[in-house]
Every structure is written in C-alpha cells, then in structure tokens.
Short mmCIF file of C-alpha atoms and ligand atoms in Angstrom, two decimals:
data_model
loop_
_atom_site.label_atom_id
_atom_site.label_comp_id
_atom_site.label_asym_id
_atom_site.label_seq_id
_atom_site.Cartn_x
_atom_site.Cartn_y
_atom_site.Cartn_z
CA MET A 226 2.71 -143.74 46.19
CA THR A 227 0.51 -146.35 44.56
CA GLU A 228 1.45 -147.96 41.33
CA ASP A 229 -0.69 -147.90 38.23
CA MET A 230 -1.55 -151.58 38.02
CA SER A 231 -3.25 -151.36 34.63
CA GLN A 232 0.15 -151.64 32.94
CA TYR A 233 0.44 -155.23 34.13
CA PRO A 234 -1.31 -158.02 32.24
CA LEU A 235 -3.69 -160.17 34.30
CA ARG A 236 -1.91 -163.20 32.95
CA LEU A 237 0.76 -163.80 30.36
CA GLU A 238 -0.52 -165.08 27.06
CA GLY A 239 1.02 -166.25 23.82
CA ASP A 240 3.12 -169.13 22.60
CA ASN A 241 6.33 -168.37 24.33
CA ILE A 242 5.48 -167.24 27.81
CA PRO A 243 8.35 -167.33 30.29
CA MET A 244 8.15 -169.68 33.27
CA VAL A 245 9.16 -166.82 35.54
CA ARG A 246 8.86 -163.11 34.91
CA PHE A 247 9.93 -160.29 37.19
CA GLN A 248 8.31 -157.13 35.89
CA ASN A 249 9.43 -153.80 37.35
CA VAL A 250 10.03 -155.49 40.70
CA ARG A 251 11.22 -153.30 43.54
CA LYS A 252 12.35 -154.37 46.97
CA SER A 253 13.47 -152.19 49.82
CA TYR A 254 14.10 -152.58 53.52
CA GLY A 255 13.06 -149.28 55.03
CA ALA A 256 15.13 -146.62 53.31
CA LEU A 257 17.49 -149.14 51.73
CA THR A 258 16.51 -150.03 48.17
CA VAL A 259 17.80 -153.53 47.51
CA LEU A 260 16.35 -154.14 44.06
CA ASP A 261 15.37 -151.35 41.78
CA ASP A 262 13.04 -152.02 38.89
CA LEU A 263 14.07 -155.60 38.19
CA ASN A 264 13.01 -157.07 34.87
CA LEU A 265 13.97 -160.66 34.28
CA ASP A 266 12.43 -163.51 32.30
CA VAL A 267 13.36 -167.13 32.77
CA ASP A 268 12.14 -169.54 30.11
CA ALA A 269 10.72 -172.96 30.81
CA GLY A 270 13.56 -175.46 31.14
CA GLU A 271 16.16 -172.74 31.30
CA MET A 272 19.00 -172.65 33.84
CA VAL A 273 19.80 -169.09 34.79
CA THR A 274 22.66 -168.33 37.12
CA ILE A 275 22.93 -165.16 39.13
CA ILE A 276 26.38 -163.92 40.06
CA GLY A 277 27.56 -160.68 41.58
CA PRO A 278 29.24 -159.11 44.58
CA SER A 279 28.00 -159.60 48.11
CA GLY A 280 24.96 -157.49 48.90
CA SER A 281 24.00 -156.98 45.26
CA GLY A 282 20.58 -158.55 45.85
CA LYS A 283 21.06 -162.07 44.46
CA THR A 284 19.51 -163.91 47.40
CA THR A 285 16.70 -161.40 47.54
CA VAL A 286 15.67 -162.28 43.98
CA LEU A 287 15.24 -165.94 44.92
CA ARG A 288 13.57 -165.17 48.24
CA MET A 289 10.99 -162.93 46.58
CA LEU A 290 10.17 -165.70 44.13
CA MET A 291 9.85 -168.21 46.98
CA THR A 292 7.57 -165.61 48.70
CA LEU A 293 9.89 -165.50 51.69
CA GLU A 294 10.04 -161.75 51.08
CA THR A 295 7.25 -159.45 50.00
CA ILE A 296 7.87 -157.03 47.17
CA ASN A 297 7.37 -153.27 47.20
CA GLY A 298 6.52 -152.77 43.58
CA GLY A 299 5.99 -154.56 40.29
CA VAL A 300 4.63 -158.03 39.68
CA ILE A 301 6.17 -161.51 39.61
CA TYR A 302 4.58 -164.01 37.22
CA VAL A 303 5.04 -167.76 37.42
CA ASP A 304 3.91 -170.04 34.63
CA GLY A 305 1.85 -167.23 33.13
CA GLU A 306 -0.01 -166.31 36.31
CA PRO A 307 0.81 -163.54 38.74
CA LEU A 308 2.35 -164.83 41.98
CA THR A 309 2.41 -161.69 44.05
CA HIS A 310 -0.94 -160.47 42.78
CA MET A 311 -4.33 -161.77 41.74
CA GLU A 312 -7.09 -160.48 39.54
CA LYS A 313 -9.96 -158.62 41.11
CA GLY A 314 -12.41 -156.58 39.08
CA GLY A 315 -10.19 -156.58 36.03
CA VAL A 316 -7.01 -155.34 37.74
CA LEU A 317 -4.25 -156.91 39.77
CA VAL A 318 -4.47 -156.55 43.53
CA PRO A 319 -2.07 -158.00 46.14
CA ALA A 320 -2.57 -161.75 46.30
CA ASN A 321 -4.33 -163.37 49.23
CA PRO A 322 -2.69 -166.32 51.05
CA ALA A 323 -4.74 -168.92 49.18
CA HIS A 324 -3.64 -167.56 45.82
CA ILE A 325 -0.02 -167.38 46.91
CA ARG A 326 -0.15 -170.97 48.11
CA ARG A 327 -1.56 -172.17 44.81
CA ILE A 328 1.13 -170.50 42.73
CA ARG A 329 3.90 -171.21 45.25
CA SER A 330 3.28 -174.92 44.80
CA LYS A 331 5.14 -174.61 41.50
CA ILE A 332 8.32 -173.42 43.18
CA GLY A 333 10.91 -175.27 45.24
CA MET A 334 14.03 -173.99 46.94
CA CYS A 335 17.31 -175.21 48.39
CA PHE A 336 19.15 -173.13 50.93
CA GLN A 337 22.76 -172.44 51.74
CA HIS A 338 22.39 -174.07 55.15
CA PHE A 339 20.14 -176.94 53.96
CA ASN A 340 17.44 -176.32 56.58
CA LEU A 341 16.51 -179.98 56.81
CA PHE A 342 14.00 -180.83 59.53
CA PRO A 343 16.34 -182.16 62.25
CA HIS A 344 13.69 -184.28 64.00
CA MET A 345 13.01 -186.30 60.86
CA THR A 346 15.06 -188.85 58.99
CA ALA A 347 16.19 -188.28 55.39
CA LEU A 348 13.18 -190.19 54.10
CA GLN A 349 10.76 -188.44 56.46
CA ASN A 350 12.13 -185.09 55.33
CA CYS A 351 11.31 -185.99 51.73
CA MET A 352 7.90 -187.45 52.57
CA GLU A 353 6.76 -184.60 54.79
CA GLY A 354 5.60 -182.34 51.97
CA PRO A 355 4.00 -185.00 49.78
CA VAL A 356 2.09 -186.52 52.72
CA GLN A 357 1.21 -183.46 54.81
CA VAL A 358 0.86 -180.81 52.12
CA LEU A 359 -0.13 -182.69 48.97
CA GLY A 360 -2.09 -185.34 50.86
CA LEU A 361 -0.47 -188.24 49.02
CA PRO A 362 -0.90 -191.75 50.45
CA ARG A 363 2.18 -192.71 52.49
CA LYS A 364 3.08 -195.54 50.16
CA GLU A 365 3.09 -193.35 47.11
CA ALA A 366 4.98 -190.59 48.91
CA GLU A 367 7.55 -193.11 50.05
CA GLU A 368 8.07 -194.47 46.53
CA ARG A 369 8.44 -190.98 45.16
CA SER A 370 10.87 -190.01 47.92
CA MET A 371 12.95 -193.15 47.59
CA GLU A 372 13.26 -192.62 43.86
CA LEU A 373 14.61 -189.13 44.49
CA LEU A 374 16.91 -190.23 47.31
CA GLN A 375 18.23 -192.81 44.85
CA MET A 376 18.78 -190.09 42.28
CA VAL A 377 20.80 -187.96 44.71
CA GLY A 378 22.66 -191.02 45.94
CA MET A 379 21.22 -190.98 49.44
CA ALA A 380 18.95 -194.03 49.38
CA ASP A 381 21.18 -195.94 51.81
CA LYS A 382 20.91 -193.12 54.37
CA ARG A 383 17.14 -192.99 54.29
CA ASP A 384 16.76 -193.65 58.01
CA GLN A 385 19.46 -191.27 59.22
CA HIS A 386 18.68 -188.00 60.92
CA PRO A 387 20.36 -184.89 59.48
CA SER A 388 22.71 -184.61 62.49
CA ARG A 389 24.29 -187.88 61.33
CA LEU A 390 24.88 -186.66 57.78
CA SER A 391 27.70 -184.59 56.28
CA GLY A 392 26.94 -181.20 54.75
CA GLY A 393 27.07 -182.56 51.22
CA GLN A 394 24.74 -185.39 52.18
CA GLN A 395 22.33 -183.02 53.89
CA GLN A 396 22.23 -180.78 50.85
CA ARG A 397 21.48 -183.73 48.59
CA VAL A 398 18.60 -184.76 50.84
CA ALA A 399 17.39 -181.15 50.76
CA ILE A 400 17.36 -181.26 46.97
CA ALA A 401 15.37 -184.50 47.05
CA ARG A 402 12.97 -182.97 49.56
CA ALA A 403 12.32 -180.01 47.28
CA LEU A 404 11.93 -182.18 44.18
CA ALA A 405 9.47 -184.46 45.96
CA MET A 406 6.95 -181.63 45.66
CA ARG A 407 7.32 -181.78 41.86
CA PRO A 408 8.02 -178.07 41.39
CA LYS A 409 8.30 -176.52 37.96
CA VAL A 410 10.88 -174.03 39.14
CA MET A 411 13.83 -174.81 41.40
CA LEU A 412 15.80 -172.17 43.24
CA PHE A 413 19.32 -172.78 44.54
CA ASP A 414 20.85 -170.17 46.81
CA GLU A 415 24.57 -170.80 47.20
CA VAL A 416 23.90 -174.44 47.92
CA THR A 417 27.61 -175.28 48.00
CA SER A 418 28.88 -172.31 49.99
CA ALA A 419 28.61 -174.00 53.37
CA LEU A 420 30.28 -177.20 52.16
CA ASP A 421 33.83 -178.47 52.49
CA PRO A 422 35.60 -178.25 49.13
CA GLU A 423 35.87 -182.01 48.74
CA VAL A 424 32.10 -182.59 48.88
CA ILE A 425 31.02 -179.74 46.62
CA GLY A 426 31.18 -182.09 43.65
CA GLU A 427 28.51 -184.39 45.16
CA VAL A 428 26.03 -181.57 45.09
CA THR A 429 27.00 -179.98 41.78
CA ASN A 430 26.75 -183.40 40.13
CA VAL A 431 23.16 -183.70 41.29
CA ILE A 432 22.37 -180.27 39.87
CA ARG A 433 24.04 -181.26 36.61
CA LYS A 434 21.70 -184.25 36.41
CA LEU A 435 18.72 -181.94 36.83
CA VAL A 436 20.00 -179.68 34.07
CA ASP A 437 20.44 -182.66 31.77
CA ALA A 438 16.88 -183.78 32.41
CA HIS A 439 15.69 -180.48 30.84
CA ASN A 440 12.28 -180.44 32.47
CA LEU A 441 13.00 -178.04 35.32
CA THR A 442 13.36 -174.32 35.21
CA MET A 443 16.20 -173.31 37.50
CA LEU A 444 17.46 -170.15 39.05
CA MET A 445 20.74 -170.45 40.86
CA VAL A 446 22.91 -168.11 42.87
CA THR A 447 26.51 -169.23 43.11
CA HIS A 448 30.05 -168.04 43.67
CA GLN A 449 31.46 -170.99 41.73
CA MET A 450 32.18 -169.40 38.39
CA GLY A 451 33.43 -172.61 36.79
CA PHE A 452 30.24 -174.42 37.65
CA ALA A 453 28.10 -171.52 36.48
CA LYS A 454 29.95 -171.42 33.17
CA ASP A 455 29.52 -175.15 32.71
CA ILE A 456 25.86 -175.60 33.25
CA SER A 457 24.03 -172.30 32.77
CA ASP A 458 22.05 -171.33 29.71
CA ARG A 459 22.39 -167.73 30.77
CA VAL A 460 24.31 -165.83 33.42
CA CYS A 461 23.09 -162.62 35.03
CA PHE A 462 25.60 -160.35 36.68
CA PHE A 463 23.98 -158.34 39.45
CA PHE A 464 25.42 -155.11 40.70
CA ASN A 465 23.83 -152.83 43.26
CA GLY A 466 20.36 -154.32 42.97
CA ALA A 467 20.16 -154.34 39.20
CA ILE A 468 21.17 -156.58 36.34
CA GLU A 469 24.36 -155.03 35.02
CA GLU A 470 24.86 -157.54 32.27
CA GLN A 471 23.39 -160.85 31.16
CA ALA A 472 24.53 -163.22 28.45
CA ALA A 473 25.28 -166.81 27.58
CA PRO A 474 28.03 -168.04 29.91
CA SER A 475 30.69 -168.24 27.21
CA ASP A 476 30.04 -164.61 26.25
CA LEU A 477 29.78 -163.26 29.75
CA PHE A 478 32.85 -165.00 31.09
CA GLU A 479 35.08 -164.73 27.99
CA ASN A 480 33.98 -161.40 26.72
CA PRO A 481 32.23 -159.26 29.33
CA GLN A 482 30.92 -156.02 27.91
CA ARG A 483 30.65 -153.93 31.02
CA GLU A 484 33.48 -152.62 33.08
CA ARG A 485 31.94 -153.69 36.38
CA THR A 486 31.54 -157.23 35.11
CA GLN A 487 35.19 -157.30 34.08
CA GLN A 488 36.26 -155.95 37.45
CA PHE A 489 34.14 -158.49 39.30
CA LEU A 490 35.37 -161.42 37.24
CA ASN A 491 38.99 -160.29 37.59
CA ALA A 492 38.59 -159.99 41.34
CA VAL A 493 37.07 -163.46 41.54
CA LEU A 494 39.80 -164.95 39.38
CA GLU A 495 42.50 -163.37 41.50
CA SER A 496 41.03 -164.63 44.75
CA ASN A 497 40.96 -168.18 43.42
CA MET B 174 10.56 -183.77 122.44
CA GLU B 175 10.92 -187.21 121.00
CA TRP B 176 9.82 -188.64 117.70
CA ARG B 177 6.81 -190.94 118.20
CA TRP B 178 6.86 -193.78 115.74
CA ASP B 179 3.62 -195.37 116.91
CA TRP B 180 1.73 -192.18 116.28
CA THR B 181 3.52 -191.73 112.95
CA TRP B 182 2.19 -195.09 111.76
CA GLU B 183 -1.22 -194.26 113.09
CA ILE B 184 -1.57 -191.05 111.10
CA LEU B 185 0.23 -192.35 108.03
CA PRO B 186 -2.91 -193.49 106.15
CA ARG B 187 -4.30 -189.98 106.27
CA PHE B 188 -1.13 -188.67 104.72
CA ILE B 189 -1.14 -191.28 102.01
CA ASP B 190 -4.65 -190.21 101.18
CA ALA B 191 -3.60 -186.55 101.21
CA THR B 192 -0.60 -187.33 99.00
CA GLY B 193 -3.04 -188.60 96.40
CA LYS B 194 -4.98 -185.35 96.64
CA THR B 195 -1.80 -183.29 96.37
CA LEU B 196 -0.76 -185.21 93.27
CA MET B 197 -4.22 -184.71 91.82
CA ALA B 198 -4.05 -180.98 92.44
CA ALA B 199 -0.57 -180.74 90.95
CA GLY B 200 -1.44 -182.99 88.00
CA GLY B 201 -4.76 -181.27 87.30
CA GLY B 202 -3.26 -177.81 87.60
CA TYR B 203 -0.36 -178.81 85.41
CA ALA B 204 -2.63 -180.25 82.74
CA ILE B 205 -4.47 -176.93 82.61
CA ALA B 206 -1.17 -175.04 82.53
CA VAL B 207 0.32 -177.16 79.73
CA VAL B 208 -2.62 -176.59 77.41
CA LEU B 209 -3.46 -173.02 78.40
CA GLY B 210 0.22 -172.06 78.26
CA LEU B 211 0.34 -173.16 74.64
CA VAL B 212 -2.76 -171.11 73.89
CA LEU B 213 -1.18 -168.08 75.58
CA VAL B 214 2.06 -168.33 73.63
CA LEU B 215 0.38 -168.91 70.28
CA ALA B 216 -1.98 -166.00 70.93
CA GLN B 217 1.08 -163.83 71.43
CA ARG B 218 2.33 -164.81 68.00
CA THR B 219 -0.76 -164.00 65.96
CA PRO B 220 -0.45 -161.19 63.42
CA TYR B 221 -3.16 -159.24 65.30
CA ARG B 222 -1.38 -156.59 67.34
CA ILE B 223 -4.26 -156.05 69.77
CA VAL B 224 -4.58 -159.73 70.67
CA THR B 225 -0.82 -160.04 71.01
CA MET B 226 -0.54 -157.03 73.28
CA CYS B 227 -3.49 -157.94 75.51
CA VAL B 228 -2.31 -161.49 76.03
CA ARG B 229 1.21 -160.25 76.71
CA GLU B 230 -0.15 -157.92 79.43
CA VAL B 231 -2.25 -160.67 80.99
CA VAL B 232 0.76 -162.98 81.15
CA GLU B 233 2.88 -160.22 82.69
CA PHE B 234 0.13 -159.48 85.22
CA ILE B 235 -0.21 -163.10 86.30
CA ARG B 236 3.51 -163.51 86.61
CA SER B 237 3.96 -160.45 88.75
CA THR B 238 1.26 -161.12 91.33
CA PRO B 239 1.48 -163.77 94.07
CA LEU B 240 -0.16 -167.13 93.54
CA LEU B 241 -1.73 -166.91 96.99
CA LEU B 242 -3.52 -163.73 96.00
CA GLN B 243 -4.80 -165.37 92.83
CA VAL B 244 -6.09 -168.34 94.81
CA PHE B 245 -7.94 -166.05 97.21
CA PHE B 246 -9.24 -164.00 94.33
CA VAL B 247 -10.81 -166.89 92.50
CA PHE B 248 -12.26 -168.41 95.67
CA TYR B 249 -13.48 -165.34 97.58
CA VAL B 250 -14.02 -162.66 94.93
CA GLY B 251 -15.60 -164.99 92.40
CA PRO B 252 -18.80 -165.50 94.47
CA GLN B 253 -19.35 -161.71 94.66
CA PHE B 254 -19.76 -161.85 90.88
CA GLY B 255 -22.03 -164.85 91.17
CA ILE B 256 -19.30 -167.36 90.35
CA ASN B 257 -19.40 -169.99 93.07
CA LEU B 258 -16.69 -172.55 92.78
CA SER B 259 -15.67 -175.35 95.10
CA PRO B 260 -12.25 -175.10 96.77
CA TRP B 261 -11.00 -177.78 94.40
CA THR B 262 -12.17 -176.07 91.26
CA SER B 263 -10.97 -172.65 92.42
CA GLY B 264 -7.63 -174.10 93.41
CA LEU B 265 -7.09 -175.91 90.12
CA ILE B 266 -8.07 -172.87 88.10
CA ALA B 267 -5.84 -170.50 90.07
CA ILE B 268 -2.80 -172.73 90.06
CA GLY B 269 -3.38 -173.83 86.46
CA VAL B 270 -3.67 -170.30 85.14
CA HIS B 271 -0.72 -169.12 87.22
CA TYR B 272 1.56 -171.78 85.86
CA ALA B 273 0.16 -171.40 82.35
CA ALA B 274 1.66 -167.92 82.35
CA TYR B 275 5.05 -169.33 83.31
CA LEU B 276 4.85 -172.24 80.89
CA SER B 277 3.93 -169.88 78.05
CA GLU B 278 7.30 -168.19 78.61
CA VAL B 279 9.04 -171.56 78.52
CA TYR B 280 7.27 -172.42 75.28
CA ARG B 281 8.14 -169.03 73.87
CA GLY B 282 11.81 -169.66 74.55
CA GLY B 283 11.51 -173.04 72.88
CA ILE B 284 9.71 -171.71 69.82
CA GLU B 285 12.16 -168.85 69.44
CA SER B 286 15.06 -171.28 69.64
CA VAL B 287 13.91 -172.90 66.38
CA PRO B 288 15.96 -171.32 63.58
CA LYS B 289 14.22 -169.08 61.07
CA GLY B 290 15.41 -171.42 58.33
CA GLN B 291 12.96 -174.05 59.56
CA TRP B 292 10.04 -171.72 58.88
CA GLU B 293 11.45 -170.96 55.48
CA ALA B 294 12.00 -174.62 54.62
CA ALA B 295 8.39 -175.33 55.60
CA LYS B 296 7.19 -172.49 53.43
CA ALA B 297 9.31 -173.77 50.55
CA ILE B 298 7.35 -177.02 50.65
CA ASN B 299 4.21 -174.90 50.76
CA MET B 300 3.20 -175.90 54.27
CA PRO B 301 0.50 -173.74 55.92
CA VAL B 302 1.38 -171.97 59.17
CA THR B 303 -0.74 -174.10 61.52
CA GLN B 304 0.72 -177.27 60.08
CA THR B 305 4.20 -175.78 60.34
CA TYR B 306 3.68 -175.23 64.07
CA ARG B 307 2.33 -178.72 64.55
CA ARG B 308 4.76 -180.68 62.39
CA ILE B 309 7.95 -178.62 62.35
CA ILE B 310 8.19 -175.97 65.04
CA ILE B 311 6.59 -177.42 68.18
CA PRO B 312 8.40 -180.79 67.92
CA GLN B 313 11.69 -178.88 67.81
CA ALA B 314 10.65 -176.39 70.48
CA LEU B 315 9.84 -179.22 72.88
CA PRO B 316 13.26 -180.66 73.77
CA PRO B 317 14.72 -177.30 74.83
CA ALA B 318 11.49 -176.63 76.77
CA ILE B 319 11.47 -179.92 78.66
CA SER B 320 13.79 -178.88 81.48
CA GLY B 321 11.85 -175.65 82.01
CA MET B 322 8.57 -177.53 81.90
CA GLY B 323 9.98 -180.03 84.37
CA ASN B 324 11.05 -177.30 86.77
CA TYR B 325 7.53 -175.93 86.77
CA LEU B 326 6.06 -179.40 87.25
CA VAL B 327 8.07 -179.68 90.45
CA GLY B 328 7.19 -176.05 91.17
CA ILE B 329 3.45 -176.56 90.87
CA PHE B 330 3.73 -179.62 93.11
CA LYS B 331 5.53 -177.60 95.77
CA ASP B 332 2.96 -174.82 95.49
CA THR B 333 -0.04 -177.05 96.16
CA PRO B 334 0.12 -176.24 99.91
CA MET B 335 -1.21 -172.82 98.95
CA LEU B 336 -4.50 -174.51 98.26
CA SER B 337 -4.75 -175.50 101.93
CA VAL B 338 -5.77 -171.92 102.72
CA ILE B 339 -9.05 -172.36 100.90
CA GLY B 340 -9.65 -175.80 102.38
CA VAL B 341 -8.36 -178.23 99.78
CA ALA B 342 -7.49 -181.31 101.80
CA GLU B 343 -4.01 -181.82 100.44
CA LEU B 344 -0.88 -182.66 102.45
CA MET B 345 -0.38 -179.33 104.20
CA HIS B 346 -4.02 -179.06 105.11
CA THR B 347 -3.93 -182.57 106.53
CA ALA B 348 -0.76 -181.88 108.52
CA ASN B 349 -2.33 -178.74 110.01
CA ALA B 350 -5.50 -180.60 110.90
CA VAL B 351 -3.72 -183.58 112.44
CA GLY B 352 -1.33 -181.31 114.30
CA ALA B 353 -4.03 -179.06 115.69
CA LEU B 354 -6.06 -182.01 116.89
CA ASN B 355 -3.16 -183.50 118.85
CA TYR B 356 -1.16 -180.36 119.68
CA ARG B 357 1.79 -182.02 118.06
CA TYR B 358 3.36 -180.79 114.84
CA LEU B 359 6.79 -182.44 114.62
CA GLU B 360 5.67 -185.67 112.99
CA PRO B 361 3.02 -184.25 110.62
CA TYR B 362 5.23 -181.49 109.22
CA THR B 363 8.27 -183.74 108.98
CA MET B 364 6.20 -186.28 107.09
CA VAL B 365 5.01 -183.63 104.68
CA GLY B 366 8.61 -182.60 104.06
CA VAL B 367 9.75 -186.17 103.51
CA ILE B 368 6.90 -186.90 101.14
CA PHE B 369 7.60 -183.78 99.09
CA LEU B 370 11.27 -184.66 98.93
CA ALA B 371 10.53 -188.28 98.01
CA ILE B 372 8.45 -187.16 95.07
CA SER B 373 10.35 -184.07 93.88
CA LEU B 374 13.81 -185.61 93.66
CA PRO B 375 12.97 -188.64 91.51
CA THR B 376 10.71 -186.48 89.35
CA ALA B 377 13.54 -184.06 88.63
CA PHE B 378 15.80 -186.99 87.79
CA LEU B 379 13.21 -188.57 85.49
CA ILE B 380 12.73 -185.29 83.67
CA THR B 381 16.45 -185.07 82.86
CA GLN B 382 16.35 -188.63 81.57
CA PHE B 383 13.22 -187.91 79.58
CA GLU B 384 14.84 -184.89 77.95
CA LYS B 385 17.83 -187.00 76.90
CA TRP B 386 15.54 -189.70 75.57
CA VAL B 387 13.46 -187.25 73.54
CA ARG B 388 16.56 -185.65 72.02
CA ARG B 389 17.92 -189.05 71.08
CA LYS B 390 14.60 -190.15 69.71
CA MET B 391 14.43 -187.05 67.54
CA GLY B 392 17.96 -187.52 66.28
CA MET B 393 19.06 -184.27 67.88
CA LYS B 394 22.24 -183.68 69.79
N1 ATP C 185 16.08 -158.67 56.32
C1 ATP C 185 16.84 -157.65 55.86
N2 ATP C 185 16.77 -156.44 56.44
C2 ATP C 185 17.50 -155.41 55.98
N3 ATP C 185 18.33 -155.48 54.94
C3 ATP C 185 18.45 -156.66 54.31
C4 ATP C 185 17.72 -157.80 54.74
N4 ATP C 185 18.03 -158.84 53.92
C5 ATP C 185 18.93 -158.37 53.05
N5 ATP C 185 19.18 -157.07 53.28
C6 ATP C 185 20.09 -156.21 52.49
O1 ATP C 185 19.75 -156.34 51.14
C7 ATP C 185 20.89 -156.30 50.33
C8 ATP C 185 20.90 -157.49 49.39
O2 ATP C 185 20.99 -158.66 50.15
P1 ATP C 185 21.12 -160.10 49.50
O3 ATP C 185 21.12 -161.07 50.61
O4 ATP C 185 20.11 -160.26 48.45
O5 ATP C 185 22.57 -160.01 48.85
P2 ATP C 185 23.38 -161.15 48.10
O6 ATP C 185 23.65 -160.62 46.74
O7 ATP C 185 22.69 -162.45 48.20
O8 ATP C 185 24.75 -161.16 48.91
P3 ATP C 185 25.68 -162.40 49.35
O9 ATP C 185 26.54 -162.71 48.17
O10 ATP C 185 26.48 -161.84 50.47
O11 ATP C 185 24.80 -163.51 49.76
C9 ATP C 185 22.08 -156.23 51.26
O12 ATP C 185 22.51 -154.91 51.33
C10 ATP C 185 21.53 -156.67 52.57
O13 ATP C 185 22.21 -156.06 53.62
MG1 MG C 186 23.11 -164.29 49.19
#
C-alpha cells in the first residue's frame, strides 16, 4: 500500500510557514496503530503542550520528530523542509541519512530520564555536541556551554559527573546540553515526571525562561496541568492516537468542548 | 625423591627466559584478541543481516571447538594450502583468534549494558553512529567489560602451554625439554606452576583495582 506522494509539497512556501508540520502522519507498531493521520502545525516561537491519557501517543509524536522512530505514512516538515523525506525527481522519497542529519540539526530533545552521558562531567556533556558534532573549537564550545549552564543555574557544578547530581540538576544540565546545539525546535517529554516534587520547580523555571525568550519553538508533553496552562500558547489533547481537541490553554482547561477532554481533565483534577 | 635446590638454581635462567616468551605469547595473542574481538562484535551489530549472521556463526564455531585443535589446524593444515607459518606466528594467530571470539562476547555484554537512552541522547545531539560508539557507547561498555576481559587475560596466559605442542619455546615446552634431558620432572613442573601462580594472582588483583579506578575516573558508581 504505497502512498500517493504527489499530494505533499516538496517544501513549504509562503509568508507564514510553520516551524513544524505533521501532515497525515501515521505510526504503527505491527498491527497496533499508534497515531492515525496526525495533522499538526507548530508555529515558529510557539509553545505547544501535548496532554492526554497514558498510551495516547504523546511521546511517539516527539520521538518521530526527533527521528527516534520512523513513520509509516505522511510527511513531517521542519522549518519548511521535509524531515522524513527528500526530493528526488520532483517527488518526495524517504530521506537518506545525510538529509535526516541535516534537518535533525534543528531539533533538540530532553528526556524523562535525562539520559546524560554518565562518563562526562556537566560541562563535558554540554560541550560534547558542539565539539564533536559541530566541530567548534573547544574554547568557543566551552564559552557557549558555560553560558547555558549559567542560565540553568548549574555553572558551579560544571565539573561534577551526573551520578553526583540530583534529578533536577541532571535535567537542567540536559536542557543546557540540548540548547548548546542551538536547535530551533526543542522537545520536552515529561521532563519533570521522574523528579521529586520539591525540585520540579527548578526545571519548570528554566523552561519558563525559554518561553519568555520567544526564540525557540517548543513541543512539550507533560502531566502537570497547571504548568501547561501557565506557559503554553496552545494545548493539544491527545486521545487514542489522534488530536481530540486543541485550543488556547484558558479555553481548553476552562471550557473544554469535547466530552473526552472533560472526562480526562476531571480525572486529573480528582487525582490531584 | 628430594627437591634439589642446586639444580633448581642451575635451570632457573632457562625458565626466566621462557617466562619472557610465555608473556610475549600471551601479550601478543591478547593484543590480537582485543582488537579482533571488537571487530567481531561490531560486525555483529551492522544492519546487514548476512554479515551479522556469518560473523555470529564464526564466533559460535570458534567458541565450541578446542583451542588445541585450532592450534594444530593453523600450524599443520595451513601448509597444505600453501600457508607456511612459523610456530610463533601460528600460535599467536590461533590463540588470538580463539580469545577474540570470547572477548567479542564480553564486549557484546558491555555494549548491551549501555541503556538505550544513551543512543537516543546521542542522536538528539545529532551524533553519527560511529562517533556514538567511540565517544558514548564504548567508554561506558568498558567498565562492565573489564572483569571479563581480565579473566580472559589470565585465561590466555594459562593457555599458552598449548603452544608447546607446536614447538613454541614457552614455559611448558622448556619444562618438558629440561625434564626429558635429566629424567627429572619435579623441579621443572613445580617451577612452571609457581611462575604461573606468581603472575596470575597479582594480575587478577590488579585488574580488580583497575576496574575500580576506571569507574571512579569516569564518575560512575
Ligand atoms: N517500541 C514500541 N513497540 C510497540 N508498541 C509501542 C512502542 N512504543 C510505544 N508503543 C505503544 O504506542 C502507544 C503510544 O505510546 P506513547 O509512548 O506514545 O504513549 P504516551 O501517550 O506517551 O503515554 P505515557 O503518558 O504513558 O507516556 C502505546 O500503546 C504504546 O504501548
Ligand atoms: Mg510518554
């Protein structure tokens, strides 16, 4: 069952192209369809939060964009160019590794379990990408990394290995590490879920700073409704691998239109 | 039968010389095994199914046949195909390849012990696969592999007597020769045992210390 690729533009053109576009994206694991015909645009500088019940496909959306998962249908565009595909003879064909690497350089991601490199210090974690991948001189990479460690409040721990840092501290270093690559799009997958309640604020404050700076496009999955309401430009409620409802946070949280959204929000409120 | 110290001292120099040869055989074989083992494990992780399967079979084959047979094979069967190798070269190749198969399994365990999240974090900073192995995965796979690698270092050392059968003048070969010449085996064989013990035990101890040091150095628990 091959898809008719001629329906997809080779690149997005116009004044107001989204930073990220999922167009008719499908994802399945064997017989299990996880995302069915996903269409989602994220504008440059926008903060979009994804909420929804467990297993609804939230993480999968971010992982597909980070190219940690392949897709089974549709096209993902980043900054106007296809990520999952490339042009060949006037149509889109599956992208080769070089193309994926070029587009992927615009995306950064933070994970629920931080995934810092344990054999490197905080500073080395941040410098690894700039030096090894971007080929920056060490001095420049160090300046850039220190600036970011400063921003996340971890400059004094620059020489500590992750095993010596708390969860909140590790996550802040992980954010600095991702930012050191100067991505245009940042993805946060439940970055506070593995943290003790008292350190969640450290991490959300850093994300708030990024939102205030307005120059990053962000896509965040979270179970913290209060935080989502506070900082998002838009909230998407996922249900069963599809967007059930999306709206500005005030609308979605105060006045949900769909029954499933209401049920989900009620259930979350009760459990808190 | 009594232990003869005077004779012990007399033959000692030959054993010191042979100890050097044994260490060379073990060290040389191990060097081959360390590098070739890495090649074998990485070849088993390529996306090419055929390569992966063939290498897997070769490793299985080497691991399930005796080292002695492999030594004989290289030394005696090789020439029938026009490959004439000295006892030393044959011995090093046989023992190196044999232990490479074992070390590849140790490496595999180490590589598989690195969490999937590390691969994903590397990908998220856009690091290519080869660089990810070199910078992220192998450094983390090493500490858990050290004790296994150490065991096989001692193992290869203890297996060097197998090379005596094709005439490599290592410790066992020397003990046999000295014994046969004098019809006296107590001292030569005892000396071989003591020398092996004197080298194996401290080596095992040093390996444990080394593992601790590496873990500390890497900031890992
Ligand atoms: N590697 C995989 N193999 C098979 N099924 C998978 C795999 N990864 C995810 N799934 C399935 O895909 C569906 C969506 O998973 P996903 O992780 O995106 O959910 P989620 O919305 O992030 O849930 P949670 O809130 O629990 O994190 C689930 O049914 C999950 O079981
Ligand atoms: Mg998830």
